[in-house]
Coordinates of C-alpha atoms and ligand atoms in Angstrom, one line a residue:
H10 CA -49.8 -22.6 -44.2
N11 CA -48.9 -21.4 -40.7
D12 CA -51.9 -19.2 -39.8
P13 CA -54.7 -21.1 -38.1
H14 CA -57.1 -18.3 -39.0
Y15 CA -58.6 -18.1 -35.6
V16 CA -61.4 -15.6 -35.1
G17 CA -60.7 -12.4 -33.2
D18 CA -58.3 -12.8 -30.3
R19 CA -58.5 -16.6 -30.0
T20 CA -55.3 -18.6 -29.7
T21 CA -55.9 -22.2 -28.8
M22 CA -57.3 -25.4 -30.3
V23 CA -58.5 -28.5 -28.6
H24 CA -58.2 -32.1 -29.9
L25 CA -61.6 -33.7 -29.2
F26 CA -60.2 -37.2 -29.7
E27 CA -62.9 -39.6 -31.1
W28 CA -65.8 -37.2 -30.4
K29 CA -68.8 -37.4 -32.7
F30 CA -69.5 -34.5 -35.0
N31 CA -72.9 -33.8 -33.5
D32 CA -71.4 -33.6 -30.0
I33 CA -68.6 -31.4 -31.3
A34 CA -71.1 -29.0 -32.8
K35 CA -73.0 -28.8 -29.5
E36 CA -69.7 -28.3 -27.6
C37 CA -68.8 -25.4 -29.9
E38 CA -72.1 -23.7 -29.2
D39 CA -72.4 -24.5 -25.5
F40 CA -68.8 -24.2 -24.4
L41 CA -65.9 -23.7 -26.8
G42 CA -67.3 -20.6 -28.6
P43 CA -68.3 -18.8 -25.4
M44 CA -65.1 -19.7 -23.6
G45 CA -62.8 -18.5 -26.3
Y46 CA -61.3 -21.6 -27.8
G47 CA -60.2 -21.0 -31.4
G48 CA -60.5 -24.4 -32.9
V49 CA -61.1 -28.1 -32.7
Q50 CA -58.9 -30.9 -34.2
V51 CA -61.2 -33.8 -35.1
S52 CA -60.1 -37.4 -35.4
P53 CA -59.7 -38.8 -39.0
I54 CA -63.0 -38.2 -40.8
N55 CA -62.5 -40.6 -43.7
E56 CA -63.7 -44.2 -44.0
N57 CA -61.5 -46.5 -42.0
L58 CA -61.0 -50.3 -41.6
V59 CA -63.3 -51.7 -38.9
I60 CA -61.2 -53.7 -36.4
E61 CA -62.6 -56.1 -33.9
N62 CA -63.3 -54.5 -30.4
R63 CA -62.9 -51.1 -32.1
P64 CA -59.5 -49.8 -30.9
W65 CA -59.0 -46.1 -31.4
Y66 CA -56.2 -46.8 -33.8
E67 CA -58.5 -48.3 -36.5
R68 CA -59.0 -44.7 -37.6
Y69 CA -55.4 -44.6 -38.8
Q70 CA -56.1 -47.3 -41.4
P71 CA -58.0 -45.6 -44.3
L72 CA -60.1 -47.6 -46.7
S73 CA -61.4 -44.6 -48.7
Y74 CA -61.7 -40.8 -48.6
K75 CA -65.5 -40.9 -48.1
I76 CA -66.4 -38.9 -45.0
I77 CA -67.9 -41.6 -42.9
S78 CA -66.6 -42.9 -39.6
R79 CA -67.7 -43.5 -36.0
S80 CA -67.7 -39.7 -35.6
G81 CA -70.4 -39.3 -38.3
N82 CA -71.1 -38.9 -42.0
E83 CA -70.6 -36.1 -44.5
A84 CA -73.8 -34.3 -43.7
E85 CA -73.0 -34.3 -40.0
F86 CA -69.5 -33.1 -40.7
K87 CA -70.8 -30.2 -42.8
D88 CA -73.4 -29.2 -40.1
M89 CA -70.7 -29.3 -37.4
V90 CA -68.3 -27.1 -39.4
K91 CA -71.0 -24.6 -40.0
R92 CA -72.2 -24.5 -36.5
C93 CA -68.7 -24.2 -35.0
N94 CA -67.6 -21.5 -37.5
K95 CA -70.8 -19.6 -36.6
V96 CA -69.6 -19.3 -32.9
G97 CA -66.0 -18.5 -33.9
V98 CA -64.5 -22.0 -33.7
R99 CA -62.5 -23.4 -36.6
I100 CA -62.3 -27.1 -37.5
Y101 CA -59.0 -28.9 -38.4
V102 CA -59.0 -32.4 -39.8
D103 CA -56.5 -35.2 -39.0
A104 CA -55.5 -36.3 -42.5
V105 CA -54.1 -39.9 -42.9
I106 CA -52.5 -39.8 -46.4
N107 CA -49.2 -41.6 -45.9
H108 CA -50.7 -45.0 -46.1
M109 CA -53.9 -47.1 -46.3
S110 CA -54.7 -50.0 -44.0
G111 CA -52.6 -52.9 -42.9
N112 CA -53.5 -56.4 -44.0
A113 CA -56.9 -57.7 -42.9
Q114 CA -59.2 -60.3 -44.3
P115 CA -62.0 -59.6 -44.9
A116 CA -61.5 -55.8 -44.9
Y117 CA -64.7 -53.8 -44.3
G118 CA -64.8 -50.0 -43.9
T119 CA -67.0 -47.8 -41.7
G120 CA -69.0 -46.9 -44.8
G121 CA -69.4 -50.4 -46.1
T122 CA -66.5 -50.3 -48.6
T123 CA -64.4 -53.4 -49.0
A124 CA -60.8 -53.8 -49.9
K125 CA -58.1 -56.4 -50.6
P126 CA -55.2 -54.9 -48.6
D127 CA -52.9 -57.9 -49.3
E128 CA -53.3 -57.2 -53.0
L129 CA -53.0 -53.4 -52.5
S130 CA -56.4 -53.0 -53.9
Y131 CA -58.7 -50.2 -52.5
P132 CA -61.6 -49.8 -54.9
G133 CA -63.2 -47.2 -52.6
V134 CA -60.7 -44.6 -53.7
P135 CA -59.7 -46.3 -56.1
Y136 CA -56.1 -47.2 -55.6
T137 CA -54.4 -50.2 -57.1
S138 CA -51.0 -51.7 -56.5
K139 CA -49.5 -49.2 -58.9
D140 CA -50.2 -46.5 -56.4
F141 CA -48.0 -48.0 -53.6
N142 CA -44.4 -48.3 -52.8
P143 CA -43.2 -51.9 -52.9
P144 CA -43.8 -53.4 -49.4
C145 CA -40.9 -53.4 -47.0
D146 CA -40.7 -52.7 -43.3
I147 CA -39.3 -49.5 -41.8
Q148 CA -36.5 -50.7 -39.5
N149 CA -33.6 -48.2 -39.8
Y150 CA -34.7 -44.7 -38.8
N151 CA -31.3 -43.4 -39.9
N152 CA -32.2 -44.2 -43.5
A153 CA -34.5 -41.4 -44.7
T154 CA -35.5 -43.3 -47.9
E155 CA -36.5 -46.3 -45.8
V156 CA -38.5 -44.1 -43.4
R157 CA -40.4 -42.5 -46.4
D158 CA -40.8 -45.4 -48.8
C159 CA -41.2 -48.5 -46.6
E160 CA -44.3 -49.4 -44.5
L161 CA -44.9 -47.9 -41.0
S162 CA -46.3 -50.7 -38.8
G163 CA -47.3 -52.8 -41.9
L164 CA -49.6 -50.0 -43.2
H165 CA -49.5 -50.0 -47.0
D166 CA -47.4 -47.1 -48.1
L167 CA -48.8 -44.8 -50.8
N168 CA -46.4 -43.4 -53.4
Q169 CA -47.0 -39.7 -53.4
T170 CA -44.9 -39.2 -56.5
K171 CA -47.8 -40.8 -58.5
T172 CA -50.2 -38.4 -60.2
N173 CA -53.1 -40.6 -59.2
V174 CA -52.2 -40.5 -55.5
R175 CA -51.7 -36.8 -55.5
D176 CA -54.9 -36.2 -57.4
K177 CA -56.9 -38.3 -55.0
I178 CA -55.5 -36.6 -51.9
I179 CA -55.9 -33.1 -53.4
K180 CA -59.5 -33.9 -54.3
Y181 CA -60.2 -35.1 -50.7
F182 CA -58.5 -32.0 -49.2
N183 CA -60.4 -29.6 -51.5
K184 CA -63.7 -31.3 -50.5
V185 CA -62.9 -30.7 -46.8
I186 CA -62.1 -27.1 -47.6
D187 CA -65.3 -26.7 -49.5
L188 CA -67.1 -28.0 -46.4
G189 CA -65.7 -25.1 -44.5
A190 CA -62.8 -26.6 -42.5
A191 CA -59.7 -24.4 -41.8
G192 CA -56.9 -26.9 -42.1
F193 CA -55.3 -30.2 -41.6
R194 CA -53.0 -32.2 -39.3
I195 CA -50.8 -34.3 -41.6
D196 CA -50.4 -37.7 -40.0
A197 CA -47.1 -39.4 -40.4
A198 CA -45.6 -36.5 -42.4
K199 CA -42.1 -37.7 -41.5
H200 CA -42.9 -40.8 -43.6
M201 CA -43.5 -38.7 -46.8
W202 CA -41.1 -36.7 -48.9
P203 CA -41.3 -32.9 -48.3
Q204 CA -41.2 -32.2 -52.0
D205 CA -44.3 -34.5 -52.6
L206 CA -46.1 -32.8 -49.8
K207 CA -45.2 -29.4 -51.1
A208 CA -46.6 -30.4 -54.5
I209 CA -49.9 -31.5 -52.9
Y210 CA -50.2 -28.4 -50.7
K211 CA -49.7 -26.1 -53.7
K212 CA -52.9 -27.5 -55.2
I213 CA -55.1 -27.1 -52.2
K214 CA -57.6 -24.3 -52.7
N215 CA -57.7 -21.2 -50.6
L216 CA -60.2 -20.9 -47.8
S217 CA -63.4 -19.3 -48.9
P218 CA -64.7 -15.9 -47.7
K219 CA -68.1 -17.5 -48.0
N220 CA -67.1 -19.6 -44.9
G221 CA -66.0 -16.5 -43.1
Y222 CA -62.3 -16.6 -43.9
P223 CA -60.2 -13.6 -45.2
K224 CA -59.5 -13.3 -48.9
N225 CA -56.7 -15.5 -50.3
A226 CA -56.3 -17.3 -47.0
Q227 CA -54.3 -20.6 -47.2
C228 CA -55.5 -23.4 -45.0
Y229 CA -53.5 -24.1 -41.8
I230 CA -51.3 -27.2 -42.1
Y231 CA -49.5 -28.8 -39.2
Q232 CA -47.3 -31.8 -39.9
E233 CA -46.6 -34.7 -37.6
V234 CA -42.8 -35.0 -37.8
I235 CA -41.5 -36.7 -34.7
D236 CA -37.9 -35.6 -34.5
L237 CA -36.1 -35.7 -31.2
G238 CA -32.7 -35.5 -32.9
G239 CA -30.4 -38.2 -34.2
E240 CA -32.5 -39.7 -37.0
G241 CA -32.3 -39.6 -40.8
V242 CA -35.3 -37.3 -41.1
S243 CA -35.3 -33.8 -39.6
K244 CA -38.3 -31.5 -38.7
F245 CA -36.3 -28.6 -40.3
E246 CA -37.0 -30.2 -43.7
Y247 CA -40.7 -29.5 -43.2
N248 CA -41.2 -26.1 -41.6
D249 CA -40.7 -24.2 -44.8
I250 CA -43.6 -25.8 -46.5
A251 CA -46.1 -25.7 -43.5
S252 CA -46.2 -25.8 -39.7
V253 CA -44.8 -28.7 -37.7
I254 CA -45.8 -30.3 -34.5
E255 CA -42.9 -29.8 -32.0
F256 CA -42.6 -33.1 -30.1
Q257 CA -39.6 -32.0 -28.1
Y258 CA -41.8 -29.4 -26.3
G259 CA -44.1 -31.8 -24.4
I260 CA -41.1 -33.9 -23.4
V261 CA -39.3 -30.9 -21.9
L262 CA -42.4 -29.8 -20.0
G263 CA -43.2 -33.3 -18.9
N264 CA -39.7 -33.6 -17.4
M265 CA -39.8 -30.2 -15.9
F266 CA -43.2 -30.6 -14.1
R267 CA -42.4 -34.1 -13.0
G268 CA -39.5 -32.5 -11.1
K269 CA -36.9 -34.4 -13.2
D270 CA -35.3 -31.3 -14.6
N271 CA -34.6 -27.8 -13.4
L272 CA -37.5 -25.4 -14.0
A273 CA -35.2 -22.4 -13.9
R274 CA -33.7 -23.6 -17.2
L275 CA -37.0 -22.6 -18.9
Q276 CA -35.8 -18.9 -18.7
N277 CA -34.6 -19.1 -22.4
F278 CA -37.3 -21.5 -23.6
D279 CA -38.1 -18.9 -26.3
D280 CA -34.5 -19.3 -27.6
E281 CA -35.3 -21.8 -30.4
N282 CA -31.6 -22.5 -31.2
A283 CA -30.7 -23.2 -27.6
W284 CA -33.5 -25.8 -27.4
R285 CA -33.4 -27.0 -31.0
L286 CA -37.0 -26.1 -31.5
I287 CA -38.9 -25.2 -34.7
P288 CA -39.3 -21.4 -35.0
S289 CA -42.3 -20.3 -32.8
K290 CA -44.5 -19.2 -35.7
D291 CA -44.2 -22.6 -37.4
A292 CA -44.7 -24.7 -34.3
L293 CA -47.8 -26.5 -32.9
V294 CA -47.2 -27.4 -29.3
M295 CA -48.9 -29.7 -26.8
V296 CA -48.2 -31.3 -23.5
D297 CA -49.6 -34.7 -24.7
N298 CA -51.4 -36.2 -27.7
H299 CA -53.5 -39.2 -28.5
D300 CA -50.4 -41.3 -29.1
N301 CA -48.0 -40.4 -26.4
Q302 CA -50.6 -40.3 -23.6
R303 CA -50.8 -44.1 -24.0
G304 CA -47.2 -45.0 -24.8
H305 CA -47.5 -44.8 -28.6
G306 CA -45.3 -42.5 -30.7
A307 CA -42.5 -40.8 -28.8
G308 CA -41.9 -39.4 -25.4
G309 CA -42.4 -42.4 -23.2
A310 CA -42.4 -41.8 -19.4
S311 CA -41.6 -38.1 -19.8
I312 CA -45.1 -37.3 -21.0
L313 CA -47.6 -35.9 -18.6
T314 CA -51.3 -36.7 -19.0
H315 CA -54.6 -36.3 -17.2
K316 CA -53.6 -39.3 -15.1
D317 CA -51.3 -37.0 -13.1
P318 CA -53.6 -34.0 -12.6
K319 CA -51.5 -31.6 -10.5
P320 CA -48.3 -31.6 -12.6
Y321 CA -50.4 -32.0 -15.8
K322 CA -52.4 -28.8 -15.1
M323 CA -49.1 -27.0 -14.3
A324 CA -47.6 -28.1 -17.6
V325 CA -50.7 -27.0 -19.6
A326 CA -50.8 -23.7 -17.7
F327 CA -47.1 -23.1 -18.6
M328 CA -47.8 -23.9 -22.3
L329 CA -50.8 -21.5 -22.3
A330 CA -48.9 -18.7 -20.4
H331 CA -45.7 -18.9 -22.5
P332 CA -45.7 -17.2 -25.9
Y333 CA -43.9 -20.0 -27.8
G334 CA -45.9 -21.8 -30.6
H335 CA -49.6 -22.4 -31.4
A336 CA -51.1 -24.3 -28.5
R337 CA -53.2 -27.4 -28.7
V338 CA -55.1 -28.8 -25.6
M339 CA -55.7 -32.5 -25.4
S340 CA -59.2 -33.8 -24.6
S341 CA -59.3 -37.5 -23.8
F342 CA -61.5 -40.5 -23.0
A343 CA -60.5 -42.5 -19.9
F344 CA -58.6 -45.7 -20.6
S345 CA -56.7 -48.5 -18.8
D346 CA -55.8 -50.6 -21.9
P347 CA -53.8 -48.5 -24.4
S348 CA -55.7 -50.1 -27.3
Q349 CA -59.1 -49.3 -25.9
G350 CA -61.4 -47.2 -28.0
P351 CA -63.8 -44.5 -26.8
P352 CA -66.9 -45.2 -24.7
A353 CA -69.2 -47.2 -27.0
N354 CA -72.4 -49.2 -27.1
S355 CA -72.4 -53.0 -27.9
D356 CA -73.0 -52.2 -31.6
G357 CA -69.8 -50.1 -31.7
S358 CA -71.5 -46.7 -31.8
I359 CA -69.8 -44.1 -29.7
I360 CA -71.5 -42.9 -26.6
S361 CA -71.9 -39.1 -26.3
P362 CA -70.2 -37.3 -23.5
E363 CA -72.5 -36.6 -20.6
I364 CA -71.9 -33.3 -18.9
V365 CA -72.9 -32.6 -15.3
N366 CA -72.1 -29.3 -13.6
G367 CA -69.7 -28.6 -16.4
E368 CA -67.8 -31.8 -16.1
C369 CA -67.8 -34.9 -18.3
V370 CA -68.8 -37.9 -16.3
N371 CA -69.3 -41.0 -18.4
G372 CA -65.8 -42.1 -19.5
W373 CA -64.8 -38.8 -21.2
V374 CA -62.1 -36.8 -19.4
C375 CA -62.7 -33.5 -21.1
E376 CA -59.5 -31.8 -19.9
H377 CA -60.6 -28.8 -21.9
R378 CA -63.4 -28.2 -19.4
W379 CA -61.2 -28.5 -16.3
P380 CA -61.6 -25.0 -14.8
Q381 CA -57.8 -24.4 -14.5
I382 CA -57.2 -25.2 -18.2
Q383 CA -60.2 -23.3 -19.4
Q384 CA -59.1 -20.3 -17.4
M385 CA -55.6 -20.5 -19.0
V386 CA -57.1 -20.6 -22.5
K387 CA -58.7 -17.3 -21.6
F388 CA -55.4 -16.0 -20.2
R389 CA -53.6 -16.8 -23.4
N390 CA -56.2 -14.9 -25.4
L391 CA -55.9 -11.9 -23.1
V392 CA -52.1 -11.6 -23.1
N393 CA -51.7 -12.4 -26.9
G394 CA -48.9 -10.3 -28.3
E395 CA -47.6 -9.2 -24.9
K396 CA -43.9 -9.8 -24.2
L397 CA -42.6 -12.3 -21.6
E398 CA -41.2 -10.1 -18.9
N399 CA -40.3 -10.1 -15.2
W400 CA -38.8 -13.6 -15.3
W401 CA -38.0 -14.8 -11.8
S402 CA -36.7 -18.1 -10.5
N403 CA -35.2 -19.3 -7.3
G404 CA -32.5 -21.1 -9.4
K405 CA -34.3 -24.4 -8.9
N406 CA -38.0 -25.4 -9.3
Q407 CA -39.9 -22.2 -8.7
I408 CA -40.5 -19.7 -11.5
A409 CA -42.7 -16.7 -12.3
F410 CA -43.1 -14.3 -15.2
S411 CA -45.5 -11.7 -16.6
R412 CA -46.9 -11.2 -20.1
G413 CA -46.4 -7.4 -20.4
G414 CA -48.7 -5.6 -17.9
K415 CA -51.7 -7.9 -18.5
G416 CA -51.0 -11.2 -16.9
F417 CA -48.7 -12.9 -14.4
V418 CA -48.0 -16.6 -13.5
A419 CA -46.0 -18.4 -10.9
F420 CA -45.2 -22.1 -10.7
N421 CA -43.9 -24.2 -7.8
V422 CA -42.6 -27.7 -8.3
E423 CA -40.5 -28.0 -5.2
G424 CA -40.8 -26.8 -1.6
D425 CA -42.9 -23.8 -0.5
L426 CA -43.0 -20.7 -2.6
R427 CA -43.4 -17.5 -0.5
E428 CA -41.8 -14.6 -2.2
K429 CA -42.2 -10.9 -3.0
L430 CA -42.2 -10.8 -6.8
Q431 CA -42.6 -8.2 -9.6
T432 CA -45.8 -9.0 -11.3
G433 CA -45.7 -6.2 -14.0
L434 CA -49.4 -5.5 -13.2
P435 CA -51.0 -2.2 -12.2
A436 CA -51.7 -2.0 -8.4
G437 CA -54.9 -3.6 -7.1
T438 CA -56.4 -6.8 -5.8
Y439 CA -56.3 -9.7 -8.2
C440 CA -58.1 -13.1 -8.1
D441 CA -56.0 -16.2 -8.8
V442 CA -57.9 -17.8 -11.7
I443 CA -56.4 -21.2 -11.0
T444 CA -57.9 -21.6 -7.5
G445 CA -61.1 -19.6 -8.2
D446 CA -62.6 -16.8 -10.2
V447 CA -64.4 -13.5 -9.6
V448 CA -67.9 -14.4 -8.6
D449 CA -70.4 -11.6 -7.7
G450 CA -67.5 -9.2 -7.3
K451 CA -65.7 -11.5 -4.9
C452 CA -62.8 -13.9 -5.4
S453 CA -63.6 -17.5 -4.8
G454 CA -59.9 -18.5 -4.7
K455 CA -56.7 -16.9 -3.6
S456 CA -56.5 -13.1 -3.6
V457 CA -53.2 -11.3 -4.4
Q458 CA -52.5 -7.7 -3.5
V459 CA -50.3 -5.9 -6.1
V460 CA -48.9 -2.7 -4.6
D461 CA -47.9 0.5 -6.4
D462 CA -44.5 -0.6 -7.5
G463 CA -46.1 -3.7 -9.2
T464 CA -44.8 -6.2 -6.6
A465 CA -46.9 -8.7 -4.7
T466 CA -46.3 -11.4 -2.1
V467 CA -47.0 -14.7 -3.9
E468 CA -47.6 -17.9 -2.0
I469 CA -47.8 -21.4 -3.4
L470 CA -47.3 -24.1 -0.8
S471 CA -46.3 -27.7 -1.7
S472 CA -49.3 -29.0 0.2
E473 CA -51.8 -27.1 -2.0
S474 CA -53.7 -28.9 -4.7
E475 CA -52.6 -26.4 -7.4
G476 CA -49.0 -25.7 -8.1
V477 CA -49.6 -22.7 -10.3
L478 CA -51.1 -19.2 -9.7
A479 CA -52.3 -16.9 -12.5
L480 CA -53.4 -13.3 -12.4
H481 CA -54.7 -11.1 -15.2
N482 CA -56.4 -7.8 -15.6
Q483 CA -59.8 -9.2 -16.3
A484 CA -59.9 -10.8 -12.9
K485 CA -59.1 -7.7 -10.9
L486 CA -61.5 -6.9 -8.0
Ligands
LM2_759 C1 -49.4 -41.6 -36.6 N1 -48.6 -40.7 -36.8 O1 -47.6 -40.8 -37.6 C2 -50.6 -41.6 -35.7 O2 -50.5 -40.4 -34.8 C3 -50.6 -42.9 -34.9 O3 -51.6 -42.9 -34.0 C4 -50.7 -44.0 -36.0 O4 -50.5 -45.3 -35.4 C5 -49.7 -43.9 -37.1 N2 -49.2 -42.7 -37.3 C6 -50.2 -44.5 -38.3 O5 -51.2 -43.6 -38.8 C7 -51.6 -45.9 -34.8 C8 -51.2 -46.8 -33.7 C9 -50.6 -48.1 -34.3 C10 -51.5 -48.7 -35.2 C11 -51.8 -47.7 -36.3 C12 -52.8 -48.2 -37.4 O6 -50.2 -46.1 -32.9 O7 -50.3 -49.0 -33.2 O8 -51.0 -49.9 -35.7 O9 -52.4 -46.5 -35.7 O10 -54.0 -48.6 -36.8 C13 -51.9 -51.1 -35.6 C14 -51.2 -52.1 -34.7 C15 -49.9 -52.6 -35.3 C16 -50.2 -53.2 -36.7 C17 -50.9 -52.1 -37.6 C18 -51.3 -52.6 -38.9 O11 -51.0 -51.5 -33.4 O12 -49.3 -53.6 -34.5 O13 -48.9 -53.5 -37.3 O14 -52.1 -51.7 -36.9 O15 -52.2 -53.7 -38.9 C19 -48.8 -54.8 -37.9

C-alpha cells in the first residue's frame, strides 16, 4: 500500500482542505492536471456531526459512512473522481475510522442522520454500544493500550477487533474504491492496533483497471501516526502494513528555515537512521497540515505555514527538491481563530474559491497555486529518479545541491549568498523558476550562466523576497 499510483511522471499530491467536490473537479481540469500535480487529498467525505458555527473539526466526528458532507454528496464525489482521473489526477480520501463523534445532544449529521452518542448508538451505520471500547480518556501516551483503546478527545472509540466494525469500515472503503479513488489517509492510526488495521487493509479490493489503474494495484494508504519519539506507540509498528505520515519531517524543516537550526546538517537528510525517519518509500511528507498549521496535533511553534511566506516557500521548495518521501502540499483557507471553518454563507454552505489572475482571493489561500510552489512541483516531476549530487554548504545556513544533471537548487537562510557552485547542469543560460520563468524565450526572473565545467555564480541576497533559487533543464534559454 505504498504506491500512490500517480499517472506518468507525477510525484506530488495537494490537500485541498475543506474544498467542495465540484470545485476540486474544476481545479483538476483547469490547473492541477495541466500543472502536473499527481493527486488530491480531500477532507473526510462521510457524514459528520453538525456543530454550531461549523468549525472545520466537525468533519472528524463521523455519524455515518454515507458520502455526504459540506464538500458534497455521493454523485458529486463520483463526478469529481472521474473528472480528476481523466486529467491524470488521483483522489485520496481522509478516512476517520478510529472513532465516531463526541457527545452532543441533539446529534444531527450533514445528511440528516441522527444519533445518540451518549448511548453509543449510531443507527446511520449502524453501530451500537457493542461496537465500542468502554469509554475512558487517553491520558498516558506511554501506555499503548490506553492510546488505542481509550477515547481521543472524548470521541467514542470503535473497537476494530469486532467483526461488525471491520465489516462496516471495509464496506465503506470498497465503495470509495468502486467510485474510483486511489487511496486513503488513515486518521488517528496511532490510536488503532496495527494488527486490526492490517486485517482491514487485507480485505480492501484492488483498484480497478476500469478506472485507469494498473492490474492488481493495491490502493495507496498513508497512516497518521504522530511519533516524535518517547511514547508508547511507534511509527515503526505501522510502516510494514502501509505508508506512514512522517511528522518529524515538517518539524525539522520548520526549525531549519526559521533559522533555529543549522541548514548544513541537512546534508545527510536521506540517512533515515541518523534522523530516525521512516524509510523513504514508506513516508508521506509535508511542511504543515490542517492540524499543526493551527496549533492542533504536534509540532507547535516549529511548524511553518503560509503565514510566514518567505521561509514557508523555502521549506516547501526543499521538500519538493529533495528526494526523500512522497510529498504533499498543503492548501489552506485563511483563518485567525484556530476553530474557524472555511469561507461559508450564513446557511453554512461553503463558498467556492474565486480565482483572479491565477490567485485565490476570497478567503482561500491556495498555496498550491503560488508560482514558486507550482514551479517546484514541476521541478520534482522533472528530476524524479535523479540522484542528489553536488551538495554544498557554507557550514551554516546556506546550502545547494543538484538532482543528477537535470536540476539545481540553492537556499539562503542567513547573510548574503554569492558563490561559485557546481550545478551539475550542462553549460547554458538558465532561468531561475522561483523568481520568474521563461516567457517568449526570455527569462522574467534571475538568469544564471552555467559554464562548461558545470559551475555558475549563484547569488541570493538576504534582502531578496525569495530565499531559494531553482534551475532545471526545461527552463534553459
Ligand atoms: C486527527 N488525527 O489523529 C485529525 O487530524 C484531527 O484533526 C482530529 O482532531 C483528530 N484526529 C480526531 O479525528 C480534530 C481537532 C479536535 C476535535 C476533533 C473532533 O483537532 O480539536 O475535537 O477533530 O472534532 C473537538 C474539540 C474537543 C472535544 C471533541 C469532542 O476540539 O475539545 O473534546 O471535539 O467533542 C471534548
